[in-house]
mmCIF file of C-alpha atoms in Angstrom:
data_model
loop_
_atom_site.group_PDB
_atom_site.id
_atom_site.type_symbol
_atom_site.label_atom_id
_atom_site.label_comp_id
_atom_site.label_asym_id
_atom_site.label_seq_id
_atom_site.Cartn_x
_atom_site.Cartn_y
_atom_site.Cartn_z
ATOM 1 C CA UNK D 1 -30.227 -75.656 -165.194
ATOM 2 C CA UNK D 2 -30.710 -75.033 -161.599
ATOM 3 C CA UNK D 3 -33.704 -73.881 -159.623
ATOM 4 C CA UNK D 4 -33.637 -70.100 -158.747
ATOM 5 C CA UNK D 5 -32.418 -69.549 -155.052
ATOM 6 C CA UNK D 6 -35.965 -68.106 -154.346
ATOM 7 C CA UNK D 7 -37.742 -71.342 -155.524
ATOM 8 C CA UNK D 8 -38.512 -72.238 -151.977
ATOM 9 C CA UNK D 9 -40.531 -69.046 -151.757
ATOM 10 C CA UNK D 10 -42.269 -69.705 -155.099
ATOM 11 C CA UNK D 11 -40.014 -68.712 -158.127
ATOM 12 C CA UNK D 12 -40.399 -71.203 -160.779
ATOM 13 C CA UNK D 13 -37.487 -70.379 -162.960
ATOM 14 C CA UNK D 14 -34.718 -72.639 -163.756
ATOM 15 C CA UNK D 15 -31.636 -71.197 -164.882
ATOM 16 C CA UNK D 16 -27.930 -71.784 -166.007
ATOM 17 C CA UNK D 17 -25.556 -70.853 -163.217
ATOM 18 C CA UNK D 18 -24.346 -67.880 -165.462
ATOM 19 C CA UNK D 19 -27.661 -66.378 -165.505
ATOM 20 C CA UNK D 20 -28.632 -66.745 -161.822
ATOM 21 C CA UNK D 21 -27.187 -63.329 -160.810
ATOM 22 C CA UNK D 22 -28.920 -61.413 -163.428
ATOM 23 C CA UNK D 23 -32.349 -63.210 -162.761
ATOM 24 C CA UNK D 24 -32.011 -62.281 -159.225
ATOM 25 C CA UNK D 25 -31.232 -58.708 -159.928
ATOM 26 C CA UNK D 26 -34.020 -58.120 -162.551
ATOM 27 C CA UNK D 27 -36.517 -59.869 -160.203
ATOM 28 C CA UNK D 28 -35.416 -58.585 -156.817
ATOM 29 C CA UNK D 29 -38.931 -56.974 -156.021
ATOM 30 C CA UNK D 30 -41.036 -59.972 -157.064
ATOM 31 C CA UNK D 31 -38.643 -62.306 -155.008
ATOM 32 C CA UNK D 32 -38.878 -59.916 -152.038
ATOM 33 C CA UNK D 33 -42.650 -60.101 -152.460
ATOM 34 C CA UNK D 34 -42.596 -63.886 -152.515
ATOM 35 C CA UNK D 35 -40.491 -63.771 -149.263
ATOM 36 C CA UNK D 36 -42.905 -61.256 -147.562
ATOM 37 C CA UNK D 37 -45.736 -63.481 -148.442
ATOM 38 C CA UNK D 38 -44.231 -66.356 -147.036
ATOM 39 C CA UNK D 39 -43.147 -64.734 -143.838
ATOM 40 C CA UNK D 40 -46.770 -63.477 -143.399
ATOM 41 C CA UNK D 41 -47.983 -66.920 -143.862
ATOM 42 C CA UNK D 42 -45.314 -68.092 -141.477
ATOM 43 C CA UNK D 43 -46.275 -65.411 -138.798
ATOM 44 C CA UNK D 44 -50.000 -66.491 -139.329
ATOM 45 C CA UNK D 45 -49.231 -70.015 -138.685
ATOM 46 C CA UNK D 46 -47.068 -69.321 -135.622
ATOM 47 C CA UNK D 47 -49.573 -67.024 -134.286
ATOM 48 C CA UNK D 48 -52.191 -69.772 -134.662
ATOM 49 C CA UNK D 49 -50.005 -72.203 -133.026
ATOM 50 C CA UNK D 50 -49.290 -69.908 -130.130
ATOM 51 C CA UNK D 51 -52.862 -69.329 -129.628
ATOM 52 C CA UNK D 52 -53.559 -73.113 -129.383
ATOM 53 C CA UNK D 53 -50.709 -73.436 -127.012
ATOM 54 C CA UNK D 54 -51.880 -70.552 -124.697
ATOM 55 C CA UNK D 55 -55.371 -72.219 -124.730
ATOM 56 C CA UNK D 56 -53.829 -75.693 -123.781
ATOM 57 C CA UNK D 57 -51.854 -74.243 -121.044
ATOM 58 C CA UNK D 58 -54.860 -72.255 -119.638
ATOM 59 C CA UNK D 59 -56.706 -75.647 -119.734
ATOM 60 C CA UNK D 60 -53.944 -77.447 -118.135
ATOM 61 C CA UNK D 61 -53.696 -74.646 -115.278
ATOM 62 C CA UNK D 62 -57.318 -75.249 -114.650
ATOM 63 C CA UNK D 63 -57.041 -78.896 -114.765
ATOM 64 C CA UNK D 64 -54.422 -79.134 -112.072
ATOM 65 C CA UNK D 65 -56.236 -77.477 -109.307
ATOM 66 C CA UNK D 66 -59.481 -79.487 -110.149
ATOM 67 C CA UNK D 67 -57.409 -82.633 -109.777
ATOM 68 C CA UNK D 68 -55.714 -81.480 -106.671
ATOM 69 C CA UNK D 69 -59.214 -80.972 -105.261
ATOM 70 C CA UNK D 70 -60.467 -84.321 -106.290
ATOM 71 C CA UNK D 71 -57.388 -85.944 -104.783
ATOM 72 C CA UNK D 72 -57.921 -84.292 -101.502
ATOM 73 C CA UNK D 73 -61.714 -85.212 -101.595
ATOM 74 C CA UNK D 74 -60.714 -88.890 -102.340
ATOM 75 C CA UNK D 75 -58.330 -88.849 -99.419
ATOM 76 C CA UNK D 76 -60.966 -87.553 -97.053
ATOM 77 C CA UNK D 77 -63.357 -90.276 -98.348
ATOM 78 C CA UNK D 78 -60.710 -92.841 -97.877
ATOM 79 C CA UNK D 79 -60.055 -91.587 -94.435
ATOM 80 C CA UNK D 80 -63.779 -91.717 -93.574
ATOM 81 C CA UNK D 81 -64.107 -95.243 -95.094
ATOM 82 C CA UNK D 82 -61.220 -96.467 -92.913
ATOM 83 C CA UNK D 83 -62.637 -94.951 -89.846
ATOM 84 C CA UNK D 84 -65.948 -96.648 -90.607
ATOM 85 C CA UNK D 85 -64.227 -99.916 -91.321
ATOM 86 C CA UNK D 86 -62.115 -99.904 -88.234
ATOM 87 C CA UNK D 87 -65.224 -98.837 -86.133
ATOM 88 C CA UNK D 88 -67.231 -101.841 -87.549
ATOM 89 C CA UNK D 89 -64.303 -104.249 -86.750
ATOM 90 C CA UNK D 90 -64.073 -103.079 -83.217
ATOM 91 C CA UNK D 91 -67.682 -103.307 -82.640
ATOM 92 C CA UNK D 92 -67.554 -107.218 -83.800
ATOM 93 C CA UNK D 93 -70.365 -106.337 -86.441
ATOM 94 C CA UNK D 94 -73.050 -109.122 -87.238
ATOM 95 C CA UNK D 95 -73.080 -111.212 -90.410
ATOM 96 C CA UNK D 96 -74.804 -108.481 -92.262
ATOM 97 C CA UNK D 97 -72.303 -105.909 -90.659
ATOM 98 C CA UNK D 98 -69.607 -108.207 -91.853
ATOM 99 C CA UNK D 99 -70.890 -107.748 -95.506
ATOM 100 C CA UNK D 100 -71.023 -103.925 -95.020
ATOM 101 C CA UNK D 101 -67.555 -104.244 -93.630
ATOM 102 C CA UNK D 102 -66.448 -106.102 -96.923
ATOM 103 C CA UNK D 103 -68.130 -103.508 -99.082
ATOM 104 C CA UNK D 104 -66.516 -100.717 -97.195
ATOM 105 C CA UNK D 105 -63.081 -102.639 -97.924
ATOM 106 C CA UNK D 106 -63.811 -102.939 -101.515
ATOM 107 C CA UNK D 107 -65.017 -99.285 -101.896
ATOM 108 C CA UNK D 108 -61.770 -98.144 -99.956
ATOM 109 C CA UNK D 109 -59.688 -100.343 -102.489
ATOM 110 C CA UNK D 110 -61.476 -98.732 -105.439
ATOM 111 C CA UNK D 111 -61.062 -95.219 -104.151
ATOM 112 C CA UNK D 112 -57.326 -95.956 -103.566
ATOM 113 C CA UNK D 113 -56.968 -97.348 -107.123
ATOM 114 C CA UNK D 114 -58.693 -94.288 -108.479
ATOM 115 C CA UNK D 115 -56.445 -91.855 -106.386
ATOM 116 C CA UNK D 116 -53.454 -93.525 -107.712
ATOM 117 C CA UNK D 117 -54.526 -93.345 -111.272
ATOM 118 C CA UNK D 118 -55.281 -89.600 -110.801
ATOM 119 C CA UNK D 119 -51.715 -89.107 -109.217
ATOM 120 C CA UNK D 120 -50.141 -90.965 -112.069
ATOM 121 C CA UNK D 121 -52.096 -88.841 -114.544
ATOM 122 C CA UNK D 122 -51.060 -85.436 -112.825
ATOM 123 C CA UNK D 123 -47.386 -86.743 -112.960
ATOM 124 C CA UNK D 124 -47.752 -87.495 -116.434
ATOM 125 C CA UNK D 125 -49.231 -84.014 -117.442
ATOM 126 C CA UNK D 126 -46.614 -81.936 -115.477
ATOM 127 C CA UNK D 127 -43.680 -82.594 -117.948
ATOM 128 C CA UNK D 128 -46.016 -81.806 -120.912
ATOM 129 C CA UNK D 129 -46.877 -78.335 -119.260
ATOM 130 C CA UNK D 130 -43.210 -77.661 -119.114
ATOM 131 C CA UNK D 131 -42.928 -78.655 -122.707
ATOM 132 C CA UNK D 132 -45.605 -76.416 -123.856
ATOM 133 C CA UNK D 133 -44.132 -73.544 -122.074
ATOM 134 C CA UNK D 134 -41.045 -74.146 -123.797
ATOM 135 C CA UNK D 135 -42.650 -74.312 -127.182
ATOM 136 C CA UNK D 136 -44.453 -71.142 -126.504
ATOM 137 C CA UNK D 137 -41.237 -69.521 -125.820
ATOM 138 C CA UNK D 138 -39.543 -70.649 -128.926
ATOM 139 C CA UNK D 139 -42.623 -69.655 -130.902
ATOM 140 C CA UNK D 140 -42.662 -66.142 -129.380
ATOM 141 C CA UNK D 141 -38.842 -65.705 -130.412
ATOM 142 C CA UNK D 142 -39.773 -66.903 -133.860
ATOM 143 C CA UNK D 143 -42.683 -64.454 -134.120
ATOM 144 C CA UNK D 144 -40.386 -61.478 -132.924
ATOM 145 C CA UNK D 145 -37.744 -62.594 -135.587
ATOM 146 C CA UNK D 146 -40.545 -62.796 -138.369
ATOM 147 C CA UNK D 147 -41.683 -59.386 -137.377
ATOM 148 C CA UNK D 148 -38.395 -57.864 -137.344
ATOM 149 C CA UNK D 149 -37.799 -59.308 -140.823
ATOM 150 C CA UNK D 150 -41.287 -58.246 -142.191
ATOM 151 C CA UNK D 151 -40.425 -54.803 -140.904
ATOM 152 C CA UNK D 152 -37.098 -54.739 -142.627
ATOM 153 C CA UNK D 153 -38.449 -55.917 -145.952
ATOM 154 C CA UNK D 154 -41.308 -53.468 -145.572
ATOM 155 C CA UNK D 155 -38.733 -50.600 -145.189
ATOM 156 C CA UNK D 156 -36.575 -51.815 -147.837
ATOM 157 C CA UNK D 157 -39.616 -52.077 -150.342
ATOM 158 C CA UNK D 158 -40.622 -48.517 -149.497
ATOM 159 C CA UNK D 159 -37.134 -47.243 -150.227
ATOM 160 C CA UNK D 160 -37.310 -48.972 -153.469
#
């Protein structure tokens, strides 16, 4: 005995090959209802995924400008610190000034490291944004296909 061809959508019957055609003819309406239920569930799942993806893309789009502003701010801070550092070196600061100079150098290095980290994070996120956009495009096509199929099944069901 073989499972019914509609087993993936919920038909529990197991039949011999010679009875498959009769079973399919006899239970066409329940089979189509099972297919419709599955399509509706798939459409719901796809819609949920699309909503999540749209939200993720919106978050990413908001994150990139914010990170860009942070990078610019860090660049400005680094430039200011470098100016202070070079001016303190030129002035030949006293021993306390030398301590300030060391602190400025350390802070400059920390800011550079943070800036490099931010740039790396942005570079890591950029391909993901493209991937999410591709996923959304595929999901939109699948939703359109599911919608067309559901409309066709609904028309067929009304005709029957």
